[in-house]
Amino acid sequence: MRVFFIVLFFTKILWAFSSPQFHLDNDSYIEFLLQSSRSGALEDIDSQNSALHPYTHKRLELLVDDLIDQVSDILFKHHDLQNLNRLKNILQEKPIENFESLYRFIKKLKTPYPKEISLLVAQNYNSDFQAESISLSLLKKGRLSRLRRLRLIEKFNKIVRHPDGENLLCYLMKKKYLPSYLTKRLTVQKMKRIRLREIKKITLSYQSLFARNLLSLETKDSKKYQTQNLFEMRYNPRRPIGISLFPQYSTQPFKKERQKIRQQVIPLYRSIYRASNKNAFFLYLIKRYPEVVVHKEEIFPGIQALFLTPTQIFIHTEKVLQSYRDFQLAYLLNQKNPAIIQRARLWLGKNKDLFSQKSTLSFEGKLPTKDEVIRLTPALLKYFPDSPWFREDLFVTSQGNAKKLNTTGLGKIVFNTTQFLKRTFTYQTILSSLSSLLVSQLIGPFGGVVTYSLVFDSLNSLHYGSQWINEIKKSPKRILMGSALAAGYLSGQLAHSLFVGGVSGGFQALMTGRPIDLGIITGGVYQALLLQLPVGFSHYTVKGMDQNFANALIEIAQTSFHSSVRGLVIAVLDNGDALKGIKEGVLYGAALAGVKILILGFRYDPRDLVTQENLNQYAESTHNPAISERAYSSELLVMNKEHFDRVIWRKDSLYSKVINNVSFEVAGNVSIQESTRFNSVDLLSHEAYHYAQELHFGALRFYLKYLKSVWKFGASIYEDYIVCENGHCFDP
């Protein structure tokens, strides 16, 4: 029955984080195309700002091409030449402008190919032309098809996120021959025919072409402007553009120039050439400052790239910096970046009259809401292009990270540390934490978790001027995450599993670049499920003292399997590539098992040596840690054999050889350090009772008690505990 409820709970979590599947019949982009096709209004959509208006012509072209590619794959699979010819005829009739005829053609294909047509996806693209993710929706049919689609989306977006992503897509299409498709653009669907190995190879080839052209243009500019002795450029295939920039230290007379290069030119150069919107910035720079030379070169037949050389950045540093700052702030405002919207919101509150003088738009109250700032964004960018709501001495990257020039060494460290502390210790976090601690003392840890989430979301709503109901939607996930961690204060095997699994899952998510909250939730629930399995299955161990190698292989395999399952679920909940999540989990699990074996030791199985009678006798022994050590309360515990069997026993660790020869227990793992006492019933019982205390107090509370006692008593915590067996005494 417990297994049933845990599985039901886990299924509900999957369902809660899964949004409905995309369907052609109810997709807003498809409806817009149909309406525009009937009214002939499609020509007007590009008259608006492409970053603000969702239906730009280029994004619609990608959507339609992708849809045609999906249909082409179905027809080629069934060798349906008749319908392929009809599709070719529709393509010649401008499918976007005559989208209704294409849509009718696709609906007719439902009769011969009902299953394949029902799985078609209206692949939407955002303002950066990245493919928008779809929900995996594990509880609905077609989940494997959507899983494959998510993998294709991730492959496509990996290319688009490259600083020269648009050109790289064109280069891939020219280098990779794809005769089965009727369209010319590289879409998500075409990624089926391109392997990751080919993408890496072609990307390196493109970066090499780009780097050679940039080096050539820099050589020409440096001769023209006499800057040959200021820069050193090296080819580096690991860089997105294949080039690393350094000051030329071998030349002595240019100390001021070197300082400018190190503090301004190099940070600007790196930020510009790492940005995914690099080409859009170059076009903006050309329009704003025509005197700044942005080179346009054909690096491959039919592919032209834009270049801004380090010499041009050096000569026009102030103009390039100001342009980059204003462009990225406008870009982030269009992308609804919360931090930038908040800065603009506060500025509008202080300068309401100034804004009203220049714009016919207005807002109610002293401060505009978040939605009002988004509505006022076009007017803000039009009348205040210099972004006065942001500090003049700072600029931002395309990811929204603030950067400060003219600082090096200690000044740079202080600035970055200050920015990190401001982002981490906000007043919302501090007040929510204090409220949570107070409620936890009154009604328990779970009450504190709920309080933290509700207070945090309410303060966020007030701070950012957003609707409270929109903020509170984030609470369930935060409450689940907090509950897994709060279980560390509760007694029992289930609470222990939730806490230890949550910490392990969160660390896995952190190391693999996945959302930590999803990692904690997944890890806690998965560990609780493992608790329902027999002991011999959950951590199988070969018996015998000379089975280190076999047990090491088994542990690596088991840990990799468990981590791969967690990686799969985390990736699915994150709407990512499930197969990639499995691979990440396998690698992480193998590494984690290796670290455990190295530090804690190899598994071994002494379970048959200790009986329930031994554990009962040991409960009142003077060697019981509840009696012999001042680290814990004097409350006596009687450990049952089932809990004893769930302990993972280890020996021959690096810790015992290098650091200390004292046995210890941590999170259900007991590392026996004294090589002569691996089978000592007294020592095994003693360490097992530490695990019993961990279950009794709660894992987190147990370790807090332990740290408090170590801080108070230091090493003397063990001075009263001397074990004697067969006339021989041991000081553990």
XYZ file of C-alpha atoms in Angstrom:
732
model
C 0.000 0.000 0.000
C 2.856 2.398 0.809
C 4.395 1.687 -2.579
C 1.075 2.514 -4.274
C 0.743 5.894 -2.565
C 4.363 6.857 -3.251
C 4.021 5.939 -6.947
C 0.757 7.931 -7.079
C 2.493 10.906 -5.463
C 5.364 10.720 -7.957
C 2.900 10.477 -10.878
C 1.076 13.565 -9.669
C 4.354 15.481 -9.588
C 5.030 14.523 -13.208
C 1.519 15.561 -14.150
C 1.729 18.876 -12.283
C 4.833 20.013 -14.177
C 3.544 18.914 -17.601
C 1.537 21.353 -19.726
C -0.833 20.266 -22.517
C 0.557 18.903 -25.782
C 0.783 21.183 -28.821
C -1.948 20.551 -31.393
C -2.279 22.133 -34.826
C -5.978 22.749 -34.222
C -5.533 25.024 -31.204
C -2.103 26.593 -31.757
C -2.192 30.417 -31.788
C 0.429 30.673 -34.536
C -1.542 28.343 -36.810
C -4.727 30.332 -36.175
C -2.899 33.586 -36.943
C -1.547 32.170 -40.209
C -5.021 30.986 -41.248
C -6.618 34.349 -40.470
C -3.841 36.291 -42.217
C -4.008 33.984 -45.215
C -7.726 34.717 -45.567
C -7.461 38.477 -44.982
C -4.154 39.100 -46.803
C -2.802 41.070 -43.820
C 0.467 39.165 -43.541
C 2.557 41.906 -45.191
C 2.010 44.290 -42.253
C 3.460 42.177 -39.469
C 7.091 43.187 -39.964
C 6.253 46.868 -39.532
C 6.391 46.329 -35.771
C 9.434 45.632 -33.612
C 10.339 41.981 -34.176
C 11.363 41.513 -30.523
C 7.972 42.759 -29.312
C 5.585 41.376 -31.891
C 5.246 37.584 -31.675
C 4.375 36.941 -35.325
C 7.287 38.181 -37.433
C 7.598 36.957 -40.987
C 10.891 35.119 -40.468
C 9.620 33.183 -37.460
C 6.501 32.205 -39.353
C 8.637 31.019 -42.263
C 10.565 28.750 -39.895
C 7.320 27.400 -38.426
C 5.847 26.626 -41.848
C 9.106 25.131 -43.180
C 9.323 22.888 -40.134
C 5.723 21.768 -40.623
C 6.439 20.984 -44.287
C 9.559 19.038 -43.264
C 7.509 16.932 -40.841
C 4.973 16.157 -43.574
C 7.795 15.410 -46.046
C 9.276 12.843 -43.657
C 5.905 11.078 -43.414
C 5.426 10.991 -47.201
C 9.007 9.842 -47.882
C 8.629 7.127 -45.252
C 5.561 5.738 -47.085
C 6.965 6.467 -50.596
C 3.869 8.561 -51.348
C 5.114 10.275 -54.533
C 1.676 11.558 -55.514
C 1.227 13.608 -52.349
C 4.874 14.691 -52.483
C 4.240 16.247 -55.893
C 1.153 18.016 -54.516
C 3.250 19.360 -51.651
C 5.849 20.659 -54.143
C 3.114 22.515 -56.019
C 1.900 24.130 -52.798
C 5.467 25.251 -52.038
C 5.643 27.040 -55.388
C 2.501 28.980 -54.434
C 4.119 30.739 -51.407
C 2.937 28.530 -48.514
C 2.850 31.322 -45.921
C 0.687 33.660 -47.966
C -1.483 30.686 -48.999
C -1.247 28.818 -45.741
C -4.903 27.785 -45.820
C -4.298 25.529 -48.850
C -1.311 23.902 -47.079
C -3.398 23.374 -43.963
C -6.239 21.759 -45.938
C -3.698 19.460 -47.613
C -2.313 18.364 -44.214
C -5.796 17.681 -42.822
C -6.573 15.453 -45.826
C -3.517 13.348 -44.928
C -5.247 12.357 -41.690
C -7.158 9.699 -43.611
C -4.170 7.644 -44.914
C -1.799 8.498 -42.021
C -3.903 9.227 -38.916
C -1.269 8.367 -36.308
C 1.619 10.311 -37.879
C -0.477 13.402 -38.667
C -1.879 13.495 -35.130
C 1.697 13.809 -33.814
C 2.605 16.836 -35.956
C 3.956 19.759 -33.927
C 3.523 23.469 -34.646
C 7.140 24.334 -33.849
C 7.191 27.896 -32.555
C 10.342 30.055 -32.423
C 11.055 32.961 -30.074
C 12.409 36.404 -30.947
C 15.970 35.006 -30.897
C 14.827 32.309 -33.370
C 15.408 29.576 -30.829
C 12.917 26.719 -30.995
C 10.451 26.835 -28.111
C 10.301 23.709 -26.002
C 7.252 21.468 -25.934
C 5.888 19.531 -22.983
C 6.766 15.862 -22.769
C 3.411 15.078 -21.058
C 4.280 11.570 -19.932
C 0.663 10.751 -19.121
C -0.524 11.279 -22.709
C -0.107 9.261 -25.876
C 2.784 10.050 -28.204
C 5.269 10.585 -25.371
C 8.112 8.848 -27.260
C 7.520 11.041 -30.307
C 7.629 14.154 -28.098
C 10.756 12.828 -26.383
C 12.500 12.595 -29.760
C 11.221 16.061 -30.608
C 12.726 17.529 -27.433
C 16.103 16.046 -28.381
C 15.884 17.680 -31.806
C 14.938 21.026 -30.234
C 17.952 20.897 -27.937
C 20.271 20.108 -30.866
C 18.804 22.966 -32.918
C 19.007 25.506 -30.083
C 22.595 24.549 -29.353
C 23.451 25.807 -32.836
C 21.266 28.930 -32.617
C 22.816 29.929 -29.274
C 26.210 30.103 -30.968
C 27.227 33.783 -31.357
C 27.026 33.351 -35.135
C 24.120 30.920 -34.955
C 22.192 32.165 -38.000
C 25.215 31.873 -40.288
C 26.121 28.538 -38.732
C 22.653 27.192 -39.622
C 23.187 28.277 -43.247
C 26.671 26.769 -43.270
C 25.314 23.457 -41.965
C 22.691 23.389 -44.710
C 25.343 24.004 -47.366
C 27.746 21.385 -45.999
C 25.101 18.730 -45.304
C 23.192 17.416 -48.310
C 19.554 16.685 -47.373
C 17.723 15.668 -50.571
C 14.609 14.327 -48.836
C 13.448 17.809 -47.786
C 11.722 20.346 -49.991
C 12.588 23.468 -47.968
C 15.953 25.251 -47.814
C 16.147 26.484 -44.226
C 17.562 24.356 -41.421
C 14.679 23.546 -39.072
C 14.210 21.426 -35.967
C 12.835 18.555 -38.064
C 15.952 18.453 -40.263
C 18.078 17.825 -37.173
C 16.957 14.192 -37.478
C 19.403 13.806 -40.371
C 22.354 15.535 -38.688
C 24.425 13.811 -36.015
C 26.018 15.600 -33.063
C 29.435 14.543 -34.318
C 28.736 16.239 -37.652
C 27.524 19.386 -35.898
C 30.746 19.613 -33.867
C 32.892 19.026 -36.943
C 31.059 21.598 -39.078
C 31.011 24.117 -36.186
C 34.805 23.873 -35.837
C 35.133 24.280 -39.598
C 32.974 27.418 -39.516
C 34.877 28.864 -36.532
C 38.130 28.313 -38.395
C 36.782 30.227 -41.418
C 35.512 33.020 -39.158
C 38.805 33.226 -37.256
C 40.901 33.447 -40.443
C 38.765 36.313 -41.754
C 38.868 38.168 -38.429
C 42.664 37.827 -38.237
C 42.997 39.077 -41.800
C 40.763 42.102 -41.166
C 42.558 42.923 -37.910
C 45.914 42.838 -39.736
C 44.601 45.353 -42.283
C 43.067 47.632 -39.628
C 46.153 47.511 -37.412
C 48.354 48.634 -40.315
C 45.913 51.361 -41.278
C 45.538 52.764 -37.737
C 49.080 51.918 -36.511
C 48.035 49.543 -33.754
C 50.238 46.562 -34.703
C 52.050 46.584 -31.355
C 48.984 46.690 -29.100
C 47.231 43.339 -29.594
C 48.068 39.706 -29.761
C 45.437 37.417 -31.281
C 45.685 33.627 -31.041
C 43.596 30.933 -32.677
C 41.636 28.996 -30.054
C 39.047 26.496 -31.358
C 37.391 26.352 -27.920
C 36.274 29.975 -28.225
C 32.911 30.589 -29.957
C 34.662 32.639 -32.653
C 37.967 30.761 -32.597
C 40.089 33.748 -31.481
C 41.486 34.831 -28.094
C 42.648 38.419 -27.563
C 45.572 39.512 -25.345
C 47.514 42.754 -24.840
C 50.935 42.822 -26.491
C 53.237 42.704 -23.452
C 56.453 42.587 -25.455
C 56.152 46.305 -26.329
C 57.224 48.622 -23.536
C 56.250 52.228 -24.538
C 52.463 51.646 -24.416
C 51.597 51.388 -20.712
C 48.441 53.546 -20.915
C 47.266 51.723 -24.012
C 47.864 48.350 -22.357
C 45.771 49.421 -19.362
C 42.943 50.482 -21.662
C 43.184 47.201 -23.574
C 43.155 45.109 -20.402
C 40.365 46.999 -18.601
C 38.090 48.032 -21.477
C 38.864 46.583 -24.909
C 39.289 42.910 -23.941
C 36.149 42.739 -21.683
C 34.121 44.452 -24.424
C 35.536 42.208 -27.143
C 34.739 39.052 -25.152
C 31.222 40.169 -24.214
C 30.348 41.142 -27.790
C 31.679 38.005 -29.435
C 30.105 35.691 -26.832
C 26.638 37.239 -27.202
C 24.029 35.271 -29.134
C 22.653 38.591 -30.464
C 26.059 39.731 -31.771
C 24.955 40.347 -35.371
C 21.897 42.324 -34.280
C 24.210 44.546 -32.216
C 26.522 45.106 -35.187
C 23.572 46.288 -37.297
C 22.531 48.614 -34.463
C 26.092 49.959 -34.180
C 26.294 50.647 -37.941
C 23.061 52.623 -37.786
C 24.010 54.611 -34.674
C 27.681 55.312 -35.419
C 28.481 54.932 -39.140
C 32.086 56.009 -38.473
C 32.727 52.758 -36.591
C 33.765 50.336 -39.321
C 31.911 47.018 -39.111
C 33.292 44.796 -41.874
C 31.016 42.614 -43.985
C 32.802 39.698 -45.628
C 31.742 36.587 -47.522
C 33.382 33.739 -45.625
C 31.697 31.018 -47.676
C 29.729 31.145 -50.942
C 26.364 32.651 -50.054
C 27.266 33.352 -46.373
C 28.261 36.834 -45.256
C 29.491 37.573 -41.738
C 29.914 40.821 -39.789
C 33.214 41.634 -38.049
C 34.231 44.280 -35.531
C 38.010 44.192 -35.139
C 39.809 44.867 -31.829
C 41.388 47.910 -33.481
C 37.953 49.426 -34.123
C 36.959 48.731 -30.503
C 40.210 50.356 -29.313
C 39.750 53.491 -31.439
C 36.016 53.922 -30.743
C 35.861 52.458 -27.232
C 33.370 54.967 -25.806
C 31.004 54.722 -28.774
C 31.104 50.927 -28.862
C 30.629 50.691 -25.088
C 27.689 53.114 -25.044
C 26.052 51.370 -28.006
C 26.532 47.914 -26.512
C 25.144 49.035 -23.156
C 22.038 50.650 -24.643
C 21.437 47.797 -27.092
C 21.634 45.045 -24.469
C 19.452 46.952 -22.001
C 16.811 47.421 -24.705
C 17.142 43.771 -25.665
C 16.735 42.581 -22.054
C 13.761 44.889 -21.548
C 12.135 43.398 -24.646
C 12.914 39.920 -23.283
C 11.095 40.843 -20.025
C 14.174 40.337 -17.860
C 12.871 40.743 -14.253
C 15.889 42.710 -12.953
C 15.867 45.178 -15.869
C 12.073 45.586 -15.716
C 12.382 46.366 -12.005
C 15.019 49.047 -12.656
C 12.835 50.603 -15.371
C 9.827 50.401 -13.045
C 11.578 52.295 -10.247
C 12.877 54.902 -12.692
C 9.385 55.447 -14.116
C 8.067 55.963 -10.590
C 10.617 58.711 -9.943
C 10.278 60.312 -13.387
C 6.565 59.976 -14.086
C 6.203 63.637 -15.105
C 9.196 63.503 -17.459
C 7.810 60.393 -19.139
C 4.337 61.964 -19.480
C 5.840 65.030 -21.200
C 7.401 62.943 -23.961
C 4.857 60.158 -24.352
C 1.083 60.046 -24.656
C 1.075 56.803 -22.656
C 0.760 56.789 -18.868
C 0.239 54.554 -15.860
C -1.779 54.713 -12.673
C -0.382 55.017 -9.170
C 3.086 55.964 -7.980
C 4.755 52.894 -9.468
C 3.740 51.055 -12.640
C 3.065 47.356 -12.391
C 5.199 44.802 -14.208
C 2.578 44.471 -16.951
C 2.435 48.255 -17.345
C 6.227 48.431 -17.792
C 5.982 45.787 -20.517
C 3.216 47.844 -22.188
C 5.297 51.035 -21.934
C 8.508 49.405 -23.231
C 8.219 50.688 -26.868
C 7.790 54.263 -25.605
C 10.672 53.883 -23.159
C 13.032 52.717 -25.895
C 11.847 55.403 -28.295
C 12.092 58.447 -26.007
C 14.887 57.276 -23.671
C 17.303 55.248 -25.841
C 20.206 55.867 -23.427
C 18.515 53.728 -20.718
C 18.761 56.215 -17.795
C 17.339 53.575 -15.422
C 20.685 51.744 -15.384
C 23.992 52.900 -13.890
C 26.119 54.668 -16.483
C 29.368 53.031 -15.359
C 27.971 49.527 -15.942
C 26.975 47.508 -18.966
C 25.206 44.177 -19.193
C 25.755 41.003 -21.155
C 23.042 39.318 -23.218
C 22.403 37.031 -20.195
C 21.655 40.056 -17.970
C 24.875 39.959 -15.899
C 26.186 43.385 -14.889
C 29.799 44.148 -15.821
C 32.061 46.983 -14.766
C 34.995 48.216 -16.811
C 38.174 49.936 -15.568
C 38.575 47.408 -12.760
C 41.097 44.626 -12.373
C 42.342 42.362 -9.617
C 40.889 43.128 -6.188
C 38.431 45.743 -7.508
C 36.915 43.212 -9.905
C 36.630 40.579 -7.142
C 34.944 43.087 -4.793
C 32.446 44.148 -7.481
C 31.548 40.578 -8.467
C 31.209 39.554 -4.802
C 28.962 42.537 -4.094
C 26.739 41.706 -7.067
C 26.484 38.082 -5.934
C 25.530 39.079 -2.372
C 22.895 41.513 -3.664
C 21.330 38.804 -5.810
C 21.458 36.192 -3.038
C 20.550 38.059 0.157
C 17.542 40.076 -0.939
C 15.106 41.423 1.625
C 12.552 38.903 0.317
C 14.882 36.025 1.172
C 15.822 37.404 4.596
C 12.256 38.190 5.740
C 10.933 34.893 4.369
C 13.652 32.963 6.200
C 12.972 34.735 9.504
C 9.223 34.087 9.174
C 9.897 30.459 8.336
C 12.144 29.973 11.389
C 9.533 31.493 13.697
C 6.700 29.319 12.364
C 8.943 26.224 12.416
C 9.456 26.682 16.152
C 5.708 27.009 16.695
C 4.138 24.335 14.478
C 7.002 22.373 12.933
C 9.282 22.348 9.870
C 6.592 21.797 7.216
C 4.692 24.837 8.459
C 7.921 26.781 8.098
C 8.332 25.595 4.510
C 4.822 26.718 3.526
C 5.318 30.029 5.337
C 8.608 30.699 3.536
C 7.056 30.102 0.125
C 3.933 32.215 0.738
C 5.856 35.126 2.286
C 8.526 35.022 -0.437
C 5.953 35.041 -3.245
C 3.951 37.837 -1.592
C 7.043 40.017 -1.168
C 8.113 39.278 -4.734
C 4.680 40.366 -5.946
C 5.014 43.683 -4.106
C 8.639 44.175 -5.163
C 8.172 43.544 -8.889
C 4.635 44.912 -9.183
C 3.276 41.628 -10.519
C -0.018 39.936 -9.727
C 0.080 37.843 -6.566
C -1.736 34.944 -8.228
C 1.027 34.693 -10.867
C 3.731 34.578 -8.215
C 1.901 32.073 -6.010
C 1.826 29.570 -8.907
C 5.517 28.959 -8.205
C 4.784 27.900 -4.613
C 3.924 24.186 -5.106
C 7.328 23.345 -6.521
C 9.087 25.352 -3.809
C 6.978 23.699 -1.093
C 7.799 20.221 -2.413
C 11.498 21.079 -2.455
C 11.364 22.543 1.045
C 9.425 19.547 2.344
C 12.137 17.159 1.162
C 14.730 19.204 3.053
C 12.488 19.745 6.088
C 12.236 15.963 6.417
C 15.754 16.190 7.866
C 14.147 17.353 11.125
C 11.748 14.408 11.341
C 12.350 10.925 12.710
C 11.815 7.708 10.794
C 13.236 5.831 7.846
C 10.969 7.541 5.284
C 11.878 11.060 6.427
C 15.554 10.083 6.395
C 15.252 8.801 2.812
C 13.449 11.953 1.651
C 16.144 14.206 3.109
C 19.212 12.218 2.021
C 17.723 11.602 -1.431
C 16.781 15.270 -1.768
C 20.299 16.443 -0.942
C 21.789 13.882 -3.333
C 19.359 14.804 -6.134
C 19.954 18.518 -5.629
C 23.714 18.056 -5.833
C 23.321 15.974 -9.003
C 21.191 18.715 -10.580
C 23.782 21.326 -9.577
C 26.658 19.345 -11.094
C 24.791 18.614 -14.344
C 23.406 22.125 -14.851
C 19.764 21.245 -14.159
C 17.293 23.129 -11.881
C 18.217 22.356 -8.273
C 14.609 22.402 -7.061
C 13.643 19.663 -9.519
C 16.724 17.699 -8.456
C 15.770 17.871 -4.763
C 12.163 16.824 -5.425
C 13.149 13.980 -7.739
C 15.949 12.738 -5.482
C 13.754 12.706 -2.379
C 10.865 10.840 -4.004
C 13.170 8.375 -5.766
C 15.008 7.535 -2.525
C 11.660 6.997 -0.806
C 10.728 4.544 -3.569
C 14.022 2.673 -3.106
C 13.133 2.270 0.569
C 10.324 -0.064 -0.465
C 12.746 -2.481 -2.142
C 14.452 -5.373 -0.332
C 17.789 -4.514 1.269
C 19.683 -6.968 -0.900
C 18.421 -5.235 -4.040
C 18.870 -1.597 -3.021
C 22.598 -2.026 -2.243
C 23.598 -5.547 -3.183
C 26.985 -6.614 -1.801
C 29.042 -9.733 -2.475
C 29.938 -11.478 0.782
C 33.579 -12.023 1.655
C 36.448 -9.856 2.873
C 38.390 -10.175 -0.392
C 35.634 -8.954 -2.739
C 36.671 -5.296 -2.964
C 36.952 -5.226 -6.761
C 33.619 -6.990 -7.352
C 31.795 -4.768 -4.863
C 33.350 -1.652 -6.392
C 32.063 -2.597 -9.851
C 28.620 -3.384 -8.432
C 28.470 -0.047 -6.609
C 29.525 1.914 -9.695
C 26.890 0.124 -11.784
C 24.139 0.601 -9.169
C 24.919 4.257 -8.507
C 25.104 4.979 -12.240
C 21.731 3.314 -12.759
C 20.051 5.236 -9.932
C 21.591 8.536 -11.078
C 20.545 7.880 -14.672
C 16.918 7.379 -13.588
C 17.052 10.612 -11.591
C 18.698 12.356 -14.550
C 15.938 11.126 -16.856
C 13.155 12.403 -14.582
C 14.863 15.757 -13.936
C 15.387 16.286 -17.682
C 11.754 15.405 -18.394
C 10.455 17.799 -15.728
C 12.788 20.459 -17.118
C 11.382 19.868 -20.630
C 14.854 18.889 -21.786
C 16.509 16.043 -23.640
C 15.717 12.884 -21.634
C 18.499 10.871 -23.280
C 21.001 13.564 -22.384
C 19.687 13.468 -18.807
C 20.358 9.719 -18.716
C 23.922 10.195 -20.009
C 24.584 12.937 -17.463
C 23.241 10.679 -14.718
C 25.448 7.746 -15.728
C 28.601 9.888 -15.726
C 27.676 11.598 -12.467
C 26.806 8.270 -10.811
C 30.082 6.653 -11.835
C 32.046 9.647 -10.520
C 30.064 9.727 -7.267
C 30.590 5.997 -6.665
C 34.324 6.438 -7.247
C 34.513 9.287 -4.712
C 32.560 7.259 -2.124
C 34.849 4.252 -2.548
C 37.938 6.431 -2.342
C 36.912 8.341 0.798
C 34.575 5.944 2.651
C 35.906 2.608 1.442
C 34.733 -0.549 -0.317
C 31.441 -2.178 0.576
C 31.408 -5.402 2.550
C 28.651 -7.423 4.235
C 28.859 -8.181 8.005
C 25.067 -8.410 8.495
C 25.072 -12.083 9.491
C 27.425 -11.369 12.417
C 24.946 -9.250 14.398
C 21.548 -10.540 15.572
C 18.577 -8.771 17.110
C 19.643 -10.212 20.475
C 23.063 -8.549 20.114
C 21.387 -5.215 19.360
C 19.052 -5.536 22.360
C 21.966 -6.288 24.697
C 23.992 -3.423 23.280
C 21.180 -0.915 23.922
C 22.067 -0.849 27.649
C 25.793 -1.314 27.168
C 28.183 1.310 28.457
C 29.568 1.336 24.922
C 26.263 2.601 23.525
C 26.962 6.065 22.048
C 23.879 7.433 23.839
C 25.691 6.662 27.117
C 29.394 6.838 26.296
C 29.500 10.015 24.203
C 28.475 13.468 25.286
C 27.458 14.351 21.725
C 23.915 13.116 22.094
C 21.054 12.947 24.563
C 21.068 10.137 27.114
C 17.851 8.695 25.665
C 18.248 4.962 25.142
C 17.329 3.501 21.758
C 16.772 -0.087 20.772
C 17.716 -0.678 17.156
C 15.857 -3.301 15.127
C 17.598 -5.678 12.754
C 15.870 -4.250 9.671
C 17.489 -0.859 10.234
C 20.832 -2.517 10.943
C 20.642 -4.370 7.614
C 20.038 -1.104 5.743
C 23.388 0.290 6.850
C 25.976 0.300 4.053
C 29.171 -1.109 5.590
C 32.567 -0.072 4.214
C 36.269 -0.729 4.826
C 39.763 0.007 3.454
C 39.190 3.699 2.836
C 41.686 6.389 1.941
C 40.424 8.369 4.936
C 41.764 5.765 7.366
C 45.167 5.680 5.693
C 45.715 9.430 5.290
C 43.589 11.378 7.785
C 42.297 9.452 10.796
C 41.909 5.871 11.953
C 38.505 6.411 13.639
C 35.386 4.651 12.370
C 32.401 6.854 11.594
C 28.841 6.876 10.227
C 27.479 9.355 7.652
C 24.061 9.262 5.934
C 23.615 5.512 6.428
C 27.199 4.643 5.429
C 29.499 3.233 8.116
C 33.217 3.264 7.411
C 35.139 0.836 9.653
C 38.712 2.067 9.822
C 40.507 -0.406 12.158
C 41.585 -3.237 9.873
C 41.624 -5.774 12.719
C 38.024 -5.093 13.726
C 35.981 -5.327 10.516
C 33.943 -8.148 12.109
C 33.807 -6.820 15.680
C 30.223 -7.200 16.938
C 30.843 -4.483 19.519
C 32.148 -1.938 17.013
C 29.533 -2.800 14.392
C 26.769 -2.349 16.953
C 28.249 0.925 18.183
C 28.372 2.504 14.700
C 24.958 1.086 13.808
C 23.504 2.837 16.839
C 24.724 6.146 15.417
C 22.505 5.390 12.435
C 19.663 4.605 14.877
C 20.171 8.029 16.442
C 20.117 9.602 12.984
C 16.748 7.984 12.321
C 15.457 8.970 15.757
C 16.442 12.643 15.732
C 16.169 13.238 11.990
C 19.244 13.385 9.758
C 19.676 17.157 9.759
C 18.968 17.566 13.466
C 21.365 14.705 14.268
C 24.279 16.354 12.441
C 23.510 19.738 13.962
C 23.684 18.104 17.409
C 26.936 16.430 16.430
C 28.541 19.678 15.207
C 27.369 21.486 18.338
C 28.970 18.824 20.544
C 32.221 18.795 18.594
C 32.350 22.586 18.874
C 31.720 22.314 22.638
C 33.844 19.294 23.575
C 36.252 18.908 20.668
C 38.168 15.629 20.440
C 37.309 14.797 24.060
C 33.907 13.638 22.806
C 35.459 10.160 22.526
C 37.616 10.121 25.683
C 35.129 8.100 27.764
C 34.614 5.438 25.104
C 37.135 2.628 25.353
C 36.080 -0.780 24.078
C 37.506 -3.944 25.524
C 37.128 -7.345 23.895
C 38.885 -10.581 24.820
C 41.254 -8.732 27.094
C 42.268 -6.186 24.435
C 41.183 -2.543 24.704
C 40.643 -0.208 21.763
C 40.327 3.569 21.680
C 38.157 4.292 18.600
